CSV table of C-alpha atoms in Angstrom, one decimal:
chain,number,residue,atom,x,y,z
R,1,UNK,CA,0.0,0.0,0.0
R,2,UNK,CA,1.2,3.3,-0.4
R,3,UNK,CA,3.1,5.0,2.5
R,4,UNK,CA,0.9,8.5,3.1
R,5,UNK,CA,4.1,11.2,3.3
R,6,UNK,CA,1.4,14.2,4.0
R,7,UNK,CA,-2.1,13.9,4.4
R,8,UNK,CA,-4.6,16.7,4.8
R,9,UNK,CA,-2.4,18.6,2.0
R,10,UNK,CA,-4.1,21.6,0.7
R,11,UNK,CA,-4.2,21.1,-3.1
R,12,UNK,CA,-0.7,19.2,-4.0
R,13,UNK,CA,0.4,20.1,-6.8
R,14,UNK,CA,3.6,19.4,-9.1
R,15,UNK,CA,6.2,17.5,-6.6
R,16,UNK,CA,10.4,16.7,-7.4
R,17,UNK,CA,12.8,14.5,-5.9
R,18,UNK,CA,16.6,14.0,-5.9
R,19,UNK,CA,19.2,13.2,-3.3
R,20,UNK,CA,18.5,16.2,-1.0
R,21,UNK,CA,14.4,14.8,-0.5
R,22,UNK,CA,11.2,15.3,-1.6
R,23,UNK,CA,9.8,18.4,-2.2
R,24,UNK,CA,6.3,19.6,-3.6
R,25,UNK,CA,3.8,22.4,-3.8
R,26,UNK,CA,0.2,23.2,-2.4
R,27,UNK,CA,-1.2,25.2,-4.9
R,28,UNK,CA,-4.6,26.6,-3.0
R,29,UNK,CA,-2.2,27.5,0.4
R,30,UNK,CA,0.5,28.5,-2.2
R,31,UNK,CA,3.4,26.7,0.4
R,32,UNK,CA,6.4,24.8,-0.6
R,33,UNK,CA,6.2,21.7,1.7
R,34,UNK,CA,9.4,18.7,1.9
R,35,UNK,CA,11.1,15.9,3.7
R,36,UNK,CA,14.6,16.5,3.5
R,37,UNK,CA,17.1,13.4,4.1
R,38,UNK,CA,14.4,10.8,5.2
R,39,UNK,CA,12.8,13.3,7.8
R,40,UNK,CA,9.3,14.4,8.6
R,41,UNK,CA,7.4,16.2,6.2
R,42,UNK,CA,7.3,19.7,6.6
R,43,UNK,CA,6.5,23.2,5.6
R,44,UNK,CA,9.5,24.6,4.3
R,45,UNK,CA,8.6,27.7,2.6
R,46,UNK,CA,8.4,30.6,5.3
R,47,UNK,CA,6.5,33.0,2.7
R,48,UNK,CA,3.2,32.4,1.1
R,49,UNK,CA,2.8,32.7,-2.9
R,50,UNK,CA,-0.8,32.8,-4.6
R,51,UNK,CA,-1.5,29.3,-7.0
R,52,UNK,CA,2.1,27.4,-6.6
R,53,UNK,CA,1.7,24.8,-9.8
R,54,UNK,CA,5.1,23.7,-10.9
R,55,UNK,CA,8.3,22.7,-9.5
R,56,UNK,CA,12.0,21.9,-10.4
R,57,UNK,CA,15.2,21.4,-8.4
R,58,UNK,CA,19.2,21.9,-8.7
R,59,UNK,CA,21.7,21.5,-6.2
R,60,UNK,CA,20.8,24.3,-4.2
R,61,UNK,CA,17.2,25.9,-4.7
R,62,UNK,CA,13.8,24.3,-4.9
R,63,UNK,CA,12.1,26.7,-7.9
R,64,UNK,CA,7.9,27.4,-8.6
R,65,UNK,CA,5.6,28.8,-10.5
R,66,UNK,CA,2.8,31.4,-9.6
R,67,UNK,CA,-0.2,30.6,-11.4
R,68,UNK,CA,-1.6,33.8,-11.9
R,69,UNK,CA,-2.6,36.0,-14.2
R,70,UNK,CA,0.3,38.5,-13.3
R,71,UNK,CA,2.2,35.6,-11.7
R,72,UNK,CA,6.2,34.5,-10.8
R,73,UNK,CA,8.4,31.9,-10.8
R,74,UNK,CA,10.0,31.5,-7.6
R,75,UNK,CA,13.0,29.9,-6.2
R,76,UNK,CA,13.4,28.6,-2.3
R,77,UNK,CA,16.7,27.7,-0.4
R,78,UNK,CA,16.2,23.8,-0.8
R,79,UNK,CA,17.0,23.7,3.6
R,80,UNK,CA,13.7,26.2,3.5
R,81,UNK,CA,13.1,30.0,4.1
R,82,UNK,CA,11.3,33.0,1.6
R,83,UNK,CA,10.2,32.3,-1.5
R,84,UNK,CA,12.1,35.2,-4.1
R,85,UNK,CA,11.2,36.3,-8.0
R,86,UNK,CA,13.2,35.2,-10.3
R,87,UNK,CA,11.2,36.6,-12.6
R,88,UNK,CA,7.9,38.6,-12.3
R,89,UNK,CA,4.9,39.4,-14.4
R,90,UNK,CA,4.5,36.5,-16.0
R,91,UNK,CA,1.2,35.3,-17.7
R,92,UNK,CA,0.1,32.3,-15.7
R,93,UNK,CA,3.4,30.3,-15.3
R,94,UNK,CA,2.8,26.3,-15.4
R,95,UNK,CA,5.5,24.1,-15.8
R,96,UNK,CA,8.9,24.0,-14.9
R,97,UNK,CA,12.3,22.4,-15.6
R,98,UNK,CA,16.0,22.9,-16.1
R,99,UNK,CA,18.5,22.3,-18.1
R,100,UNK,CA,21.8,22.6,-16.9
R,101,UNK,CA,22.0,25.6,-15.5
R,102,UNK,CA,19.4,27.4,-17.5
R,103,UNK,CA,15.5,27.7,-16.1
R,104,UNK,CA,12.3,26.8,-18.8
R,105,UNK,CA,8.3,27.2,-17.8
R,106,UNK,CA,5.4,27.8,-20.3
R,107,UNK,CA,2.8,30.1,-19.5
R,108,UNK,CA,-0.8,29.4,-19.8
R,109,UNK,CA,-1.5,31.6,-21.2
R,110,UNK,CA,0.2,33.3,-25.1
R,111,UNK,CA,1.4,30.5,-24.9
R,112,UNK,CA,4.8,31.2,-24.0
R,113,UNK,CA,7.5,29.3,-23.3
R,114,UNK,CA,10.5,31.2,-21.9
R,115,UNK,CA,14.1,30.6,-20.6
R,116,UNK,CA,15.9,32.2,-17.7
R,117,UNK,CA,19.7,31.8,-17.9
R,118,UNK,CA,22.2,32.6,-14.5
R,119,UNK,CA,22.6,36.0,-14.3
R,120,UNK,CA,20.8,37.2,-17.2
R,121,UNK,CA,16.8,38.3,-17.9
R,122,UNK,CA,13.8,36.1,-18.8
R,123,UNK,CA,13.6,35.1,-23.0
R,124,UNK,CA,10.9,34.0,-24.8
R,125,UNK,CA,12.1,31.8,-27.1
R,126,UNK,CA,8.8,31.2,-28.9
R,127,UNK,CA,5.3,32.7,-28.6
R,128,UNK,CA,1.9,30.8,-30.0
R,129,UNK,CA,-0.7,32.4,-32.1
R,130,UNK,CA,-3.0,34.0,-30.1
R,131,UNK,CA,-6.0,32.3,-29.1
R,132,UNK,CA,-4.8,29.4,-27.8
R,133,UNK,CA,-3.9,28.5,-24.2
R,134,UNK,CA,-3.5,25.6,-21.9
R,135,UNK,CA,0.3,25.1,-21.9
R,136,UNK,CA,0.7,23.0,-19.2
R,137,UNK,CA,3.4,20.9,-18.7
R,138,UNK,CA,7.2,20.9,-20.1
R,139,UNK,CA,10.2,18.8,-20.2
R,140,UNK,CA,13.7,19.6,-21.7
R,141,UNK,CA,16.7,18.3,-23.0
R,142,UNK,CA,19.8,19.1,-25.5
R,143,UNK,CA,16.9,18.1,-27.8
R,144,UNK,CA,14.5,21.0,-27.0
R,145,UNK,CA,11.8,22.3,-25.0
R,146,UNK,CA,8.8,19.9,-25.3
R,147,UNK,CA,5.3,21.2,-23.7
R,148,UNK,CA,1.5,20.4,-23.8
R,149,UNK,CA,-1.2,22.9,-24.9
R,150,UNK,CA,-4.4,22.7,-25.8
R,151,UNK,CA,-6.9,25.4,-27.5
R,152,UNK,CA,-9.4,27.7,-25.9
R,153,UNK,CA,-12.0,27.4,-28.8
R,154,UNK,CA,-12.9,23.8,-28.1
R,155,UNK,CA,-11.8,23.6,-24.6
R,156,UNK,CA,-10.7,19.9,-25.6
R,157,UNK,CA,-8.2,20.0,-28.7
R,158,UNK,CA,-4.9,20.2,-28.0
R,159,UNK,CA,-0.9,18.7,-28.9
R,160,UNK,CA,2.8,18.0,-28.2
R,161,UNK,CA,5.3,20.8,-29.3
R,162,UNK,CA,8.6,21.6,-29.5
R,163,UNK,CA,11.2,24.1,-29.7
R,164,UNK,CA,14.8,24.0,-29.7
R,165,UNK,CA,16.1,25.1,-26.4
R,166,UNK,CA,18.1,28.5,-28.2
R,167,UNK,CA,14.4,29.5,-29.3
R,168,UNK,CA,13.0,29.6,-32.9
R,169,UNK,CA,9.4,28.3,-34.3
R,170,UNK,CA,7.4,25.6,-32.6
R,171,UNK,CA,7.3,22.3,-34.1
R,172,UNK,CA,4.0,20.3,-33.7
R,173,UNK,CA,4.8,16.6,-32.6
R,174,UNK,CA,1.3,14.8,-32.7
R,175,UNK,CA,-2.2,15.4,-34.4
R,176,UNK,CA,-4.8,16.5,-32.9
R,177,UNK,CA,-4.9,15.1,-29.1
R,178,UNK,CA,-7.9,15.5,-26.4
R,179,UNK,CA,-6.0,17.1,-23.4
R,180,UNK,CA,-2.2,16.9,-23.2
R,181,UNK,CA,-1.1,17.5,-20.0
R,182,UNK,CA,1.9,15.2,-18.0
R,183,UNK,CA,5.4,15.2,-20.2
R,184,UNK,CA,8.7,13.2,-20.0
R,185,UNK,CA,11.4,12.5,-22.5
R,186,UNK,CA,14.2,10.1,-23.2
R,187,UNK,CA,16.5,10.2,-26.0
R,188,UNK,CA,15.0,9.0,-28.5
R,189,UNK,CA,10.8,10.4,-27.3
R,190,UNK,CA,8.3,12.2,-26.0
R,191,UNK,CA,6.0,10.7,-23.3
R,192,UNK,CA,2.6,12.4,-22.4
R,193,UNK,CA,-0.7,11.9,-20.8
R,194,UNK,CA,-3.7,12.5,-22.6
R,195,UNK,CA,-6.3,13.1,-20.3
R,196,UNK,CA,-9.6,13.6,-21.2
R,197,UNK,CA,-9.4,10.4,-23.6
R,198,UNK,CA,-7.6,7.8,-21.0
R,199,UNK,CA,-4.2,7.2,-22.4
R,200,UNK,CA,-0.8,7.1,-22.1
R,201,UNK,CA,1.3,7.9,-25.0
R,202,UNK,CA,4.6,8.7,-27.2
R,203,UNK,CA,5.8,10.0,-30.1
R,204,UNK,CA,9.7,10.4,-31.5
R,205,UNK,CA,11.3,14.1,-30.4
R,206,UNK,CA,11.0,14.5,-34.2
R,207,UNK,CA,15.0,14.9,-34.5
């Protein structure tokens, strides 16, 4: 059966693990909760954020996303403390992941997706026509920045994209889907969840 790490959560969100622990987010008490080195779980973050949806780890910081209409991504001290901006005004951040040492999340809503590298300012590295939303999820690689989106015409219509990680045009990986959301890649694919319709499924990265 499965061990119970937090119960009574307040909306759990995205959650991460590597060596340090595990570490997630409550998106409606917008708190950064973990169990660092086998311990109890705990609230680590010591600031509250509005909407906390995605979440992505280095060595030293736990990072976030805001979900908001003017929303941020955030970064944490992985031992706990504030939440800080890493970058502000950001149209609904969703997903989250590094790269090395360069930060990626897609925005709900443009779409966007856009790249933070150390010490320099947010990019967008490619931008969606407008009238569709529902980025989600994203996942990258030396291969590129893969995300799920769906359309805000039919609510239900939506696919697997990519971009190369330097920016350029989208590419469009798979037909017409019900509702991408959940992403991970290897080197050869693309792995999503669709859904709306039930299933699990892949494509190539299209390289």
């Amino acid at each position: 059966a499965p061990q119970v790490l937090r119960s009574g959560a307040d909306a759990p969100n995205a959650i991460a693990v590597d060596a340090a622990g595990v570490y997630w987010v409550e998106y409606a008490s917008g708190e950064v909760w973990g169990a660092i080195a086998g311990g109890s779980p705990k609230k680590l973050s010591t600031t509250a954020a509005s909407s906390l949806f995605g979440i992505a780890l280095d060595a030293d910081w736990v990072y976030c996303t805001e979900h908001a209409d003017d929303g941020r991504v955030l970064r944490m001290a992985k031992a706990g403390g504030a939440l800080e901006a890493v970058a502000s005004a950001q149209p609904s951040p969703a997903g989250i992941a590094r790269m090395g040492a360069s930060l990626f999340w897609v925005t709900t809503f443009g779409p966007e997706v856009t790249r933070l590298d150390p010490g320099g300012a947010p990019v967008v590295i490619t931008i969606e026509p407008e009238g569709q939303i529902g980025a989600t999820m994203i996942a990258v690689d030396g291969d590129g920045a893969f995300w799920s989106q769906a359309h805000k015409k039919t609510a239900i219509e939506g696919w697997v994209k990519r971009v190369d990680p330097d920016g350029g045009e989208p590419v469009q990986l798979t037909p017409k889907l019900v509702e991408p959301r959940g992403l991970a890649v290897d080197s050869t694919h693309v792995y999503f969840t669709d859904v709306a319709a039930g299933r699990v499924a892949r494509v190539s990265k299209g390289r």
